[in-house]
Coordinates of C-alpha atoms in Angstrom, one line a residue:
Q147 CA -45.1 -106.1 115.2
I148 CA -42.0 -104.5 116.1
G149 CA -40.6 -104.5 113.0
S150 CA -43.7 -102.8 111.6
S151 CA -43.8 -100.2 113.8
F152 CA -40.5 -99.4 113.1
V153 CA -40.7 -99.0 109.8
Q154 CA -44.2 -96.8 109.8
H155 CA -41.9 -94.8 112.9
Y156 CA -39.0 -94.4 110.3
Y157 CA -40.8 -93.3 107.5
Q158 CA -42.9 -90.8 109.3
L159 CA -39.7 -89.4 110.3
F160 CA -38.2 -89.3 106.8
D161 CA -41.1 -87.9 105.2
A162 CA -41.8 -85.4 108.1
D163 CA -38.4 -84.0 109.0
R164 CA -35.3 -86.2 108.6
T165 CA -32.8 -84.3 110.8
Q166 CA -35.0 -85.8 113.5
L167 CA -33.8 -89.6 112.3
G168 CA -30.7 -89.5 114.8
A169 CA -32.4 -91.1 117.6
I170 CA -32.9 -94.2 115.5
Y171 CA -29.4 -95.0 115.2
I172 CA -26.0 -95.3 117.7
D173 CA -22.3 -94.7 117.2
A174 CA -21.7 -98.1 115.5
S175 CA -24.7 -98.0 113.5
C176 CA -23.7 -98.4 109.2
L177 CA -25.7 -97.0 106.5
T178 CA -25.3 -98.0 102.7
W179 CA -26.9 -95.7 100.6
E180 CA -27.1 -96.5 96.8
G181 CA -23.5 -98.1 97.1
Q182 CA -22.0 -95.4 99.4
Q183 CA -21.0 -96.2 103.0
F184 CA -21.4 -94.4 106.0
Q185 CA -20.8 -95.2 109.4
G186 CA -22.1 -93.5 113.0
K187 CA -24.7 -91.7 113.8
A188 CA -23.5 -88.4 112.8
A189 CA -22.8 -89.6 109.2
I190 CA -25.7 -91.1 108.7
V191 CA -27.7 -87.9 109.7
E192 CA -25.6 -85.8 107.6
K193 CA -26.0 -87.9 104.6
L194 CA -29.6 -88.4 105.0
S195 CA -30.3 -84.4 105.9
S196 CA -28.1 -83.7 102.7
L197 CA -30.3 -85.6 100.3
P198 CA -31.2 -82.9 96.8
F199 CA -34.6 -82.5 97.7
Q200 CA -37.0 -80.4 100.0
K201 CA -40.1 -82.9 100.4
I202 CA -40.7 -86.5 100.3
Q203 CA -43.3 -89.3 100.3
H204 CA -43.2 -93.0 101.1
S205 CA -45.6 -95.2 100.2
I206 CA -44.9 -99.0 101.6
T207 CA -45.7 -101.7 98.9
A208 CA -44.3 -104.4 101.4
Q209 CA -42.7 -106.0 104.2
D210 CA -41.0 -108.4 105.7
H211 CA -39.3 -109.3 109.4
Q212 CA -37.3 -112.1 110.5
P213 CA -36.3 -112.4 114.2
T214 CA -32.4 -113.4 114.0
P215 CA -30.9 -115.6 116.1
D216 CA -28.7 -113.0 118.0
S217 CA -32.3 -111.3 119.3
C218 CA -32.3 -108.5 116.2
I219 CA -34.5 -108.2 113.8
L220 CA -33.9 -108.3 110.3
S221 CA -36.8 -105.8 108.2
M222 CA -36.7 -105.7 104.4
V223 CA -39.3 -102.7 102.8
V224 CA -40.5 -102.5 98.9
G225 CA -41.5 -99.5 98.3
Q226 CA -42.0 -96.2 96.2
L227 CA -41.1 -92.5 96.7
K228 CA -41.9 -89.5 95.1
A229 CA -39.3 -86.4 96.2
D230 CA -40.3 -83.0 95.4
D231 CA -41.8 -83.1 91.4
D232 CA -39.8 -85.8 90.2
Q233 CA -40.7 -89.0 88.9
V234 CA -42.3 -91.9 91.4
L235 CA -39.9 -94.3 91.6
G236 CA -39.7 -98.1 93.7
F237 CA -36.9 -98.5 96.3
H238 CA -35.8 -101.4 98.6
Q239 CA -34.7 -100.7 101.9
T240 CA -33.6 -102.9 104.7
F241 CA -32.7 -102.3 108.6
L242 CA -31.3 -104.4 110.9
L243 CA -32.5 -103.6 114.4
K244 CA -31.7 -104.4 117.4
S245 CA -32.5 -103.5 121.1
F246 CA -30.1 -101.4 122.7
Q247 CA -30.4 -99.4 126.2
G248 CA -34.4 -100.1 126.2
A249 CA -35.1 -99.2 122.8
W250 CA -35.1 -100.7 119.2
V251 CA -32.2 -99.1 117.2
C252 CA -30.9 -99.9 113.8
T253 CA -27.5 -100.9 113.8
N254 CA -27.3 -101.6 109.4
E255 CA -29.4 -100.2 106.7
V256 CA -29.2 -100.4 103.1
F257 CA -31.0 -98.7 100.5
R258 CA -30.9 -98.8 97.3
L259 CA -33.5 -97.2 94.2
A260 CA -35.3 -100.0 92.1
L261 CA -33.5 -98.3 89.1
H262 CA -32.5 -101.1 86.2
N263 CA -29.4 -100.0 84.3
V264 CA -28.9 -102.5 81.9

């Protein structure tokens, strides 16, 4: 349930105002976005804020959540997104959530569009 609530909160924030996502990261957080690596809350928010679209809408197709042996939560999301007037694209996103100072934060995140470059 924590994983599902986090996913809902994340995409609501991302779609409404992605500059507000800093609250879910800590300085040790890591993001891999389409193969590019970013570490730290500031670097992650800067990357997400600078993405080249004005509006975006995510639609979640499936999500899976697992507890890890060290009391974290691993969440994998599959869905579709529509940015500005571009075509709808599939995506995959994975989050590792950890309880930190009384709140759940994202320590690791990996994002890929579901594109097949053959």
